[in-house]
Structures are given as structure tokens and as C-alpha cells.
CSV table of C-alpha atoms in Angstrom, one decimal:
chain,number,residue,atom,x,y,z
A,1,UNK,CA,-54.1,-50.6,-48.6
A,2,UNK,CA,-54.3,-48.5,-45.4
A,3,UNK,CA,-57.4,-46.3,-45.0
A,4,UNK,CA,-56.3,-43.2,-43.0
A,5,UNK,CA,-59.6,-42.7,-41.2
A,6,UNK,CA,-59.9,-46.4,-40.2
A,7,UNK,CA,-56.3,-46.3,-39.2
A,8,UNK,CA,-57.0,-43.2,-37.0
A,9,UNK,CA,-60.2,-44.7,-35.4
A,10,UNK,CA,-58.4,-47.9,-34.6
A,11,UNK,CA,-55.7,-46.0,-32.7
A,12,UNK,CA,-58.4,-43.7,-31.0
A,13,UNK,CA,-60.4,-46.7,-29.8
A,14,UNK,CA,-57.2,-48.3,-28.3
A,15,UNK,CA,-56.4,-45.1,-26.6
A,16,UNK,CA,-59.9,-44.5,-25.3
A,17,UNK,CA,-60.0,-48.1,-23.8
A,18,UNK,CA,-56.7,-47.8,-22.1
A,19,UNK,CA,-54.9,-45.9,-19.3
A,20,UNK,CA,-51.6,-45.2,-20.8
A,21,UNK,CA,-48.4,-47.3,-21.1
A,22,UNK,CA,-48.9,-50.6,-22.9
A,23,UNK,CA,-52.6,-50.6,-22.1
A,24,UNK,CA,-53.6,-50.0,-25.8
A,25,UNK,CA,-51.4,-52.9,-27.0
A,26,UNK,CA,-54.0,-55.7,-27.0
A,27,UNK,CA,-56.5,-53.7,-29.1
A,28,UNK,CA,-53.9,-52.4,-31.6
A,29,UNK,CA,-52.5,-55.9,-31.9
A,30,UNK,CA,-56.0,-57.5,-32.5
A,31,UNK,CA,-57.1,-54.9,-34.9
A,32,UNK,CA,-53.9,-54.3,-37.0
A,33,UNK,CA,-53.0,-57.9,-37.3
A,34,UNK,CA,-56.4,-58.9,-38.4
A,35,UNK,CA,-56.3,-56.2,-41.2
A,36,UNK,CA,-52.8,-57.2,-42.1
A,37,UNK,CA,-51.6,-53.6,-41.6
A,38,UNK,CA,-48.9,-54.6,-39.1
A,39,UNK,CA,-46.8,-57.7,-38.4
A,40,UNK,CA,-45.5,-59.1,-35.1
A,41,UNK,CA,-42.0,-57.7,-35.6
A,42,UNK,CA,-43.5,-54.2,-35.8
A,43,UNK,CA,-44.9,-54.5,-32.3
A,44,UNK,CA,-41.6,-55.7,-30.9
A,45,UNK,CA,-39.7,-52.9,-32.4
A,46,UNK,CA,-42.3,-50.3,-31.4
A,47,UNK,CA,-42.3,-51.6,-27.8
A,48,UNK,CA,-38.5,-51.5,-27.6
A,49,UNK,CA,-38.2,-47.9,-29.0
A,50,UNK,CA,-41.0,-46.8,-26.7
A,51,UNK,CA,-38.9,-47.9,-23.7
A,52,UNK,CA,-35.9,-45.9,-24.9
A,53,UNK,CA,-37.5,-42.8,-26.2
A,54,UNK,CA,-38.2,-39.7,-24.1
A,55,UNK,CA,-41.7,-38.9,-22.7
A,56,UNK,CA,-44.7,-40.9,-21.4
A,57,UNK,CA,-44.3,-44.7,-22.3
A,58,UNK,CA,-47.8,-44.5,-23.9
A,59,UNK,CA,-45.9,-42.9,-27.0
A,60,UNK,CA,-44.8,-46.4,-28.1
A,61,UNK,CA,-47.8,-46.5,-30.4
A,62,UNK,CA,-46.5,-43.5,-32.3
A,63,UNK,CA,-43.6,-45.7,-33.2
A,64,UNK,CA,-46.0,-48.4,-34.3
A,65,UNK,CA,-47.8,-45.9,-36.3
A,66,UNK,CA,-44.7,-44.9,-38.1
A,67,UNK,CA,-43.7,-48.5,-38.7
A,68,UNK,CA,-47.1,-49.3,-40.3
A,69,UNK,CA,-48.0,-46.1,-42.1
A,70,UNK,CA,-44.9,-43.9,-42.2
A,71,UNK,CA,-45.1,-40.2,-41.1
A,72,UNK,CA,-48.9,-39.9,-41.6
A,73,UNK,CA,-49.2,-43.0,-39.4
A,74,UNK,CA,-47.0,-41.3,-36.7
A,75,UNK,CA,-49.0,-38.1,-36.9
A,76,UNK,CA,-52.4,-39.9,-36.8
A,77,UNK,CA,-51.3,-41.9,-33.8
A,78,UNK,CA,-50.1,-38.8,-32.0
A,79,UNK,CA,-53.6,-37.2,-32.5
A,80,UNK,CA,-55.3,-40.4,-31.4
A,81,UNK,CA,-53.2,-40.2,-28.2
A,82,UNK,CA,-54.0,-36.6,-27.5
A,83,UNK,CA,-57.8,-36.9,-27.6
A,84,UNK,CA,-58.7,-39.0,-24.6
A,85,UNK,CA,-56.8,-37.2,-22.0
A,86,UNK,CA,-59.2,-34.2,-22.5
A,87,UNK,CA,-61.8,-36.2,-20.6
A,88,UNK,CA,-59.9,-35.3,-17.4
A,89,UNK,CA,-61.1,-31.6,-17.7
A,90,UNK,CA,-64.8,-32.3,-16.9
A,91,UNK,CA,-64.0,-34.7,-14.2
A,92,UNK,CA,-61.7,-32.2,-12.4
A,93,UNK,CA,-64.3,-29.3,-13.0
A,94,UNK,CA,-66.9,-31.6,-11.3
A,95,UNK,CA,-64.6,-32.5,-8.6
A,96,UNK,CA,-63.6,-29.0,-7.8
A,97,UNK,CA,-67.3,-28.2,-7.2
A,98,UNK,CA,-67.7,-30.8,-4.5
A,99,UNK,CA,-64.2,-30.5,-3.0
A,100,UNK,CA,-63.9,-28.8,0.4
A,101,UNK,CA,-66.9,-30.8,1.8
A,102,UNK,CA,-65.4,-32.8,4.7
A,103,UNK,CA,-66.6,-36.2,3.4
A,104,UNK,CA,-65.1,-35.4,0.0
A,105,UNK,CA,-61.8,-34.3,1.6
A,106,UNK,CA,-61.3,-37.7,3.3
A,107,UNK,CA,-62.3,-39.6,0.2
A,108,UNK,CA,-59.8,-37.4,-1.8
A,109,UNK,CA,-57.0,-38.1,0.8
A,110,UNK,CA,-57.7,-41.8,0.3
A,111,UNK,CA,-57.4,-41.3,-3.4
A,112,UNK,CA,-54.1,-39.7,-3.1
A,113,UNK,CA,-52.8,-42.4,-0.7
A,114,UNK,CA,-54.0,-45.0,-3.3
A,115,UNK,CA,-52.3,-43.0,-6.2
A,116,UNK,CA,-49.0,-43.1,-4.4
A,117,UNK,CA,-49.5,-46.9,-3.8
A,118,UNK,CA,-50.0,-47.2,-7.7
A,119,UNK,CA,-46.9,-45.3,-8.3
A,120,UNK,CA,-44.9,-47.7,-6.1
A,121,UNK,CA,-46.9,-50.6,-7.8
A,122,UNK,CA,-45.7,-49.3,-11.1
A,123,UNK,CA,-42.1,-49.4,-9.9
A,124,UNK,CA,-42.8,-53.0,-8.7
A,125,UNK,CA,-44.1,-54.1,-12.0
A,126,UNK,CA,-41.2,-52.6,-13.9
A,127,UNK,CA,-38.7,-54.1,-11.6
A,128,UNK,CA,-39.8,-57.5,-12.6
A,129,UNK,CA,-38.2,-57.2,-16.0
A,130,UNK,CA,-35.6,-54.6,-15.3
A,131,UNK,CA,-33.9,-55.8,-12.0
A,132,UNK,CA,-31.9,-58.7,-13.5
A,133,UNK,CA,-28.9,-58.6,-11.3
A,134,UNK,CA,-27.4,-57.1,-8.2
A,135,UNK,CA,-26.0,-54.1,-10.2
A,136,UNK,CA,-29.4,-53.1,-11.2
A,137,UNK,CA,-30.4,-52.9,-7.5
A,138,UNK,CA,-27.3,-50.8,-6.8
A,139,UNK,CA,-28.4,-48.4,-9.7
A,140,UNK,CA,-31.9,-48.2,-8.2
A,141,UNK,CA,-30.6,-47.3,-4.7
A,142,UNK,CA,-28.1,-44.8,-5.8
A,143,UNK,CA,-30.5,-43.0,-8.3
A,144,UNK,CA,-33.2,-42.9,-5.6
A,145,UNK,CA,-30.7,-41.4,-3.1
A,146,UNK,CA,-29.4,-38.9,-5.6
A,147,UNK,CA,-32.9,-37.8,-6.6
A,148,UNK,CA,-33.9,-37.3,-2.9
A,149,UNK,CA,-30.9,-34.9,-2.3
A,150,UNK,CA,-32.2,-32.8,-5.1
A,151,UNK,CA,-28.7,-31.6,-5.8
A,152,UNK,CA,-28.4,-32.9,-9.4
A,153,UNK,CA,-30.6,-32.2,-12.5
A,154,UNK,CA,-32.5,-35.3,-13.4
A,155,UNK,CA,-30.9,-35.6,-16.9
A,156,UNK,CA,-27.5,-35.7,-15.1
A,157,UNK,CA,-28.7,-38.6,-13.0
A,158,UNK,CA,-30.0,-40.5,-16.1
A,159,UNK,CA,-26.7,-39.9,-17.9
A,160,UNK,CA,-24.7,-41.2,-15.0
A,161,UNK,CA,-27.0,-44.2,-15.0
A,162,UNK,CA,-26.3,-44.8,-18.8
A,163,UNK,CA,-22.7,-44.4,-18.1
A,164,UNK,CA,-22.8,-46.9,-15.3
A,165,UNK,CA,-24.6,-49.3,-17.6
A,166,UNK,CA,-21.9,-48.9,-20.4
A,167,UNK,CA,-19.1,-49.5,-17.7
A,168,UNK,CA,-20.8,-52.5,-16.1
A,169,UNK,CA,-22.2,-54.3,-19.1
A,170,UNK,CA,-19.6,-53.9,-21.8
B,1,UNK,CA,-59.5,-10.4,-18.0
B,2,UNK,CA,-58.2,-13.1,-15.7
B,3,UNK,CA,-54.6,-12.8,-14.3
B,4,UNK,CA,-52.4,-15.5,-15.7
B,5,UNK,CA,-49.9,-16.9,-13.3
B,6,UNK,CA,-47.3,-18.0,-15.9
B,7,UNK,CA,-46.1,-16.7,-19.3
B,8,UNK,CA,-47.0,-19.0,-22.3
B,9,UNK,CA,-43.4,-19.1,-23.4
B,10,UNK,CA,-42.2,-20.3,-19.9
B,11,UNK,CA,-45.0,-23.0,-19.9
B,12,UNK,CA,-44.0,-24.1,-23.4
B,13,UNK,CA,-40.3,-24.0,-22.7
B,14,UNK,CA,-40.5,-25.9,-19.5
B,15,UNK,CA,-42.6,-28.7,-21.0
B,16,UNK,CA,-40.4,-28.8,-24.0
B,17,UNK,CA,-37.3,-29.5,-22.0
B,18,UNK,CA,-39.2,-32.1,-20.0
B,19,UNK,CA,-40.2,-33.8,-23.2
B,20,UNK,CA,-36.7,-33.8,-24.5
B,21,UNK,CA,-34.9,-35.1,-21.5
B,22,UNK,CA,-37.2,-37.7,-19.9
B,23,UNK,CA,-35.5,-40.7,-21.3
B,24,UNK,CA,-36.5,-44.0,-20.0
B,25,UNK,CA,-40.3,-43.9,-20.1
B,26,UNK,CA,-43.1,-42.2,-18.2
B,27,UNK,CA,-41.7,-42.4,-14.7
B,28,UNK,CA,-38.9,-40.1,-15.6
B,29,UNK,CA,-41.3,-37.7,-17.2
B,30,UNK,CA,-43.5,-37.7,-14.2
B,31,UNK,CA,-40.6,-37.0,-11.8
B,32,UNK,CA,-39.5,-34.1,-14.0
B,33,UNK,CA,-43.0,-32.6,-14.1
B,34,UNK,CA,-43.3,-32.8,-10.4
B,35,UNK,CA,-39.8,-31.2,-10.1
B,36,UNK,CA,-40.8,-28.2,-12.4
B,37,UNK,CA,-44.1,-27.7,-10.6
B,38,UNK,CA,-42.3,-27.6,-7.3
B,39,UNK,CA,-39.5,-25.3,-8.5
B,40,UNK,CA,-41.7,-22.7,-10.2
B,41,UNK,CA,-44.3,-23.0,-7.4
B,42,UNK,CA,-47.1,-23.9,-10.0
B,43,UNK,CA,-49.3,-25.7,-7.7
B,44,UNK,CA,-49.4,-26.8,-4.2
B,45,UNK,CA,-48.3,-30.5,-3.5
B,46,UNK,CA,-51.7,-31.5,-2.4
B,47,UNK,CA,-53.3,-30.2,-5.6
B,48,UNK,CA,-50.7,-31.9,-7.7
B,49,UNK,CA,-51.4,-35.2,-6.0
B,50,UNK,CA,-55.1,-34.8,-6.3
B,51,UNK,CA,-54.8,-34.1,-10.1
B,52,UNK,CA,-52.6,-37.2,-10.4
B,53,UNK,CA,-55.1,-39.3,-8.6
B,54,UNK,CA,-58.0,-38.0,-10.7
B,55,UNK,CA,-55.9,-38.6,-13.8
B,56,UNK,CA,-55.9,-42.4,-13.1
B,57,UNK,CA,-59.7,-42.4,-13.5
B,58,UNK,CA,-60.1,-41.4,-17.1
B,59,UNK,CA,-58.7,-43.1,-20.1
B,60,UNK,CA,-55.5,-42.0,-22.0
B,61,UNK,CA,-51.9,-41.2,-20.9
B,62,UNK,CA,-52.0,-39.9,-17.4
B,63,UNK,CA,-49.0,-37.5,-17.9
B,64,UNK,CA,-50.8,-35.9,-20.7
B,65,UNK,CA,-53.7,-35.2,-18.4
B,66,UNK,CA,-51.4,-33.7,-15.7
B,67,UNK,CA,-49.9,-31.5,-18.5
B,68,UNK,CA,-53.3,-30.3,-19.6
B,69,UNK,CA,-54.5,-29.5,-16.1
B,70,UNK,CA,-51.3,-27.6,-15.2
B,71,UNK,CA,-51.2,-25.7,-18.4
B,72,UNK,CA,-54.9,-24.7,-18.1
B,73,UNK,CA,-54.5,-23.7,-14.5
B,74,UNK,CA,-51.5,-21.5,-15.2
B,75,UNK,CA,-52.7,-19.7,-18.4
B,76,UNK,CA,-56.1,-20.9,-19.5
B,77,UNK,CA,-56.8,-22.6,-22.8
B,78,UNK,CA,-53.6,-21.1,-24.4
B,79,UNK,CA,-51.6,-22.4,-21.5
B,80,UNK,CA,-53.1,-25.9,-22.0
B,81,UNK,CA,-52.1,-25.8,-25.7
B,82,UNK,CA,-48.6,-24.5,-24.9
B,83,UNK,CA,-48.0,-27.2,-22.2
B,84,UNK,CA,-49.3,-30.2,-24.2
B,85,UNK,CA,-47.5,-29.2,-27.4
B,86,UNK,CA,-44.2,-28.6,-25.4
B,87,UNK,CA,-44.5,-32.0,-23.9
B,88,UNK,CA,-45.6,-34.1,-26.9
B,89,UNK,CA,-43.9,-32.5,-30.0
B,90,UNK,CA,-40.3,-33.3,-29.0
B,91,UNK,CA,-41.0,-36.7,-27.6
B,92,UNK,CA,-43.2,-37.8,-30.6
B,93,UNK,CA,-40.6,-36.5,-33.1
B,94,UNK,CA,-37.7,-38.2,-31.4
B,95,UNK,CA,-39.8,-41.4,-31.0
B,96,UNK,CA,-40.4,-41.4,-34.7
B,97,UNK,CA,-36.8,-40.6,-35.7
B,98,UNK,CA,-35.7,-43.3,-33.2
B,99,UNK,CA,-38.0,-45.8,-34.8
B,100,UNK,CA,-36.6,-44.9,-38.3
B,101,UNK,CA,-33.1,-45.4,-37.1
B,102,UNK,CA,-33.7,-48.4,-35.0
B,103,UNK,CA,-32.5,-50.9,-37.4
B,104,UNK,CA,-29.1,-49.1,-37.2
B,105,UNK,CA,-28.7,-49.0,-33.5
B,106,UNK,CA,-30.7,-51.9,-32.2
B,107,UNK,CA,-27.8,-54.4,-31.8
B,108,UNK,CA,-25.1,-52.0,-30.8
B,109,UNK,CA,-23.9,-53.4,-27.3
B,110,UNK,CA,-23.2,-49.8,-26.2
B,111,UNK,CA,-26.9,-48.7,-26.6
B,112,UNK,CA,-28.1,-51.9,-24.9
B,113,UNK,CA,-25.7,-51.4,-22.0
B,114,UNK,CA,-26.7,-47.8,-21.6
B,115,UNK,CA,-30.3,-48.8,-21.4
B,116,UNK,CA,-29.6,-51.4,-18.9
B,117,UNK,CA,-28.3,-48.6,-16.7
B,118,UNK,CA,-31.2,-46.1,-17.5
B,119,UNK,CA,-34.1,-48.5,-16.8
B,120,UNK,CA,-33.2,-49.3,-13.2
B,121,UNK,CA,-32.5,-45.5,-12.8
B,122,UNK,CA,-36.2,-44.7,-13.7
B,123,UNK,CA,-37.3,-47.1,-10.9
B,124,UNK,CA,-35.0,-45.2,-8.5
B,125,UNK,CA,-36.5,-41.9,-9.6
B,126,UNK,CA,-40.0,-43.4,-9.1
B,127,UNK,CA,-39.2,-44.4,-5.5
B,128,UNK,CA,-37.8,-41.0,-4.7
B,129,UNK,CA,-41.0,-39.4,-6.2
B,130,UNK,CA,-43.3,-41.7,-4.1
B,131,UNK,CA,-41.4,-40.6,-1.0
B,132,UNK,CA,-41.7,-36.9,-2.0
B,133,UNK,CA,-45.3,-37.1,-2.6
B,134,UNK,CA,-46.2,-39.4,0.3
B,135,UNK,CA,-44.3,-37.8,3.1
B,136,UNK,CA,-46.6,-34.7,3.4
B,137,UNK,CA,-49.7,-37.0,3.6
B,138,UNK,CA,-48.0,-39.2,6.2
B,139,UNK,CA,-47.1,-36.2,8.3
B,140,UNK,CA,-50.7,-35.0,8.3
B,141,UNK,CA,-51.9,-38.5,9.2
B,142,UNK,CA,-49.4,-38.7,12.0
B,143,UNK,CA,-50.8,-35.4,13.4
B,144,UNK,CA,-54.2,-37.2,13.5
B,145,UNK,CA,-52.8,-40.0,15.6
B,146,UNK,CA,-50.9,-43.3,15.3
B,147,UNK,CA,-54.1,-45.1,14.0
B,148,UNK,CA,-54.3,-42.8,11.1
B,149,UNK,CA,-50.6,-43.1,10.3
B,150,UNK,CA,-50.8,-46.9,10.3
B,151,UNK,CA,-54.0,-46.6,8.1
B,152,UNK,CA,-52.4,-44.2,5.6
B,153,UNK,CA,-49.1,-46.4,5.4
B,154,UNK,CA,-51.3,-49.6,5.1
B,155,UNK,CA,-53.3,-48.0,2.3
B,156,UNK,CA,-50.3,-47.1,0.3
B,157,UNK,CA,-48.8,-50.5,0.7
B,158,UNK,CA,-52.1,-52.5,-0.1
B,159,UNK,CA,-52.7,-50.4,-3.3
B,160,UNK,CA,-49.1,-51.1,-4.4
B,161,UNK,CA,-49.5,-54.8,-3.7
B,162,UNK,CA,-52.9,-55.1,-5.3
B,163,UNK,CA,-51.6,-53.4,-8.4
B,164,UNK,CA,-48.3,-55.4,-8.6
B,165,UNK,CA,-49.4,-58.9,-7.6
B,166,UNK,CA,-53.1,-59.0,-8.4
B,167,UNK,CA,-53.0,-56.7,-11.4
B,168,UNK,CA,-56.2,-54.9,-10.1
B,169,UNK,CA,-57.5,-52.1,-12.2
B,170,UNK,CA,-56.2,-48.7,-11.0
B,171,UNK,CA,-59.7,-47.2,-11.0
B,172,UNK,CA,-61.0,-49.9,-8.6
B,173,UNK,CA,-57.8,-49.6,-6.3
B,174,UNK,CA,-58.3,-45.8,-6.1
B,175,UNK,CA,-62.1,-46.0,-5.4
B,176,UNK,CA,-61.5,-48.6,-2.7
B,177,UNK,CA,-58.7,-46.5,-1.1
B,178,UNK,CA,-60.9,-43.4,-1.2
B,179,UNK,CA,-63.9,-45.3,0.2
B,180,UNK,CA,-61.8,-46.9,3.0
B,181,UNK,CA,-60.2,-43.6,4.1
B,182,UNK,CA,-63.6,-41.9,4.1
B,183,UNK,CA,-65.2,-44.7,6.3
B,184,UNK,CA,-62.2,-44.6,8.6
B,185,UNK,CA,-62.8,-41.0,9.4
B,186,UNK,CA,-66.1,-41.9,11.1
B,187,UNK,CA,-64.3,-44.6,13.2
B,188,UNK,CA,-61.2,-42.9,14.3
B,189,UNK,CA,-62.2,-39.3,15.0
B,190,UNK,CA,-59.3,-37.1,14.0
B,191,UNK,CA,-58.0,-34.8,16.7
B,192,UNK,CA,-57.6,-32.0,14.2
B,193,UNK,CA,-60.7,-30.2,13.0
B,194,UNK,CA,-61.6,-31.2,9.5
B,195,UNK,CA,-62.4,-27.8,8.4
B,196,UNK,CA,-60.4,-26.8,5.3
B,197,UNK,CA,-59.5,-23.5,6.7
B,198,UNK,CA,-57.6,-25.1,9.5
B,199,UNK,CA,-55.4,-26.9,7.1
B,200,UNK,CA,-54.0,-23.7,5.7
């Protein structure tokens, strides 16, 4: 029998100990399997849906919440995902007070360069599973080019990519 | 009474549309948030990037943090609520509905083929976004001399490699990058004054 409060706290803990994406997976996996509230196939389905569904990839745990505890589970896991991001507000408030000091400004520039590196790194990590053939590389190159020209709305670019997938792989 | 920079409705509607159309995971969402911020002139590129860097350092979903920060900046606490509700409600609802219907669609070859097109596209969007965000910083670095340009480009690449190959923690990577760049300022004196007013 699932206890709503404990269910929520498990999801909240996982979200507090991770930085988005699948970072909360190990915690949820350990806790929910131990309690017998979720089974392995629930995780596989939730991860697959999370890759397809819109929005941040961290939303995969909403899918897991639904699979294990229906609509209340989806709602509780959404709330658990919304709480930790608020910790950014005090950090930014603190940072704004020291920003403008020359030393902080250089530090900040280093942070930004590092953040761009992380973004490229994310693309690198993703490409390990996503780029399985030459066509995938072509799609990467063409979409990057189309996005840089800023002529097409992003949804059109994604739809064209979906269409390309259908034409190439069926 | 503070002057609000954007109406609540516009904030909600913009994030709602982003939440609806960002198929293929967070990278598409990030691309769309950046595009909206630029189109509406919501915040300067440098501020956007600083928020993003800081967002890597606290737990939880980074894009939710960006959304909270942008919403709050545009219209205070109500703006924050409008932005995060706009982003999360449609995506959470669609995610749940897709889970409910997953058994029906999971083995359709058409769905699989479409996803095989969309996933590489999100990598393409991420590369374009990295370029858009990185270019202004590299231009500033070049103005400070070749050594700075090389250092900036080197930092970006090392951070990317550390993250991809060594699976280092993002927080550690960012703190290292900040510390290195800060130290470098002492070694290579920039030709440009470092006073923020001169940056404007």
C-alpha cells in the first residue's frame, strides 16, 4: 500500500540530491524497488516516455509517478520536482550583491565559459546513444545549420527532423 | 510600486508555448527559452548565461531555475508563478498522458522512426545554442588579446571533455573554470579596463 507522504518525500529527496535529467534515477530506483512500489519495467517505460515528451528531461519521474501511483503519483512527483529549483533564488540574490567587483567578474566569466562547455558536453553525452549511423550525423549538422540561420521556428525544425526520421527509417 | 517589464499573460503564454513544443528533452526547451528571451529582449545575453551558470550549482532541474529567475525578473513573484506554471503544466500533463498511452504507441515503427529523427535534431539545436551563447564571450576574449581567446576556447573545450569523458560533477567543473579564469586575469593583464562601466 503506497503512503502518499512517504511517496512524496522519496521523490523530493531524489530531486534534492540531483541536478536534473536522469540524476534522480539511482535514488528513486533504490527506494521504490526496495519498498516494492515500482518494478523494473516501470523505470524503462518512464525513461522512454521522458525522452519523447516535451519539456525538461527531468520530467521523466512524473511518468514514473504515474506508473506507480496513478494521477496522485504524477501530481506528487511534479510538486517534488518544483521545490528544489527555488534554492537558486538565494544564490542569485547573494551573487548579485558581490557581482560587479572586478575579481567576481572574471570568476563569473569563467563560470559562463564552463557552462557553455557543459552544454557541449551534454551534446557529447547524448550523441553516444543517439548517433548510431551517418544519417543521424547529417540530421545533427542540418538542424544546427537551420537553427543558426534563425529563419525557421524551432517546432518546424523538430517536425522536419521527425519527418526525416520517418522517411529514412521506415 | 515597481514597474513590471512584461505582462503576466505574456509571460505565461510564452512559457506555455515553450512547454508544449519542446519535444525531445531539455535541450530543445533550453533552446526555446533562449530564443524567447532574445526575441522579447527579456534579459541581456550575459545575464542569461550567468543565470544558467549559477543554475548548475544548486540541485533540481536547471531549466526550471532559469524559468523561475526570468519570471521573477520580469514581474516579481507573480511573474515567477506565471512562468513556471506555463512551462511545467503542459509538459507534465502531456508526459502523464503519454505514459498512459505508451502501451498503445511504443511499438509503432512510425513513432520509433520519428524519434530517431528528433533526437539527433536536439543535439543539433544544442550545438547551435552553444555557438550563440559562446560567440559574444569569445569576441570579448579576443579583444583582450590572443592569449585570452585561447584560454577562453580552451576552458570551454576542457569543460566539455571533463563532463563527457571523465563524468566530472558540473559543480566542480564550473568552480574550476571560474577559479582558473580569475587567476588568469592576474597573469595576462587585459588591455581593456575591467571596470564594468566600460563594458556597456
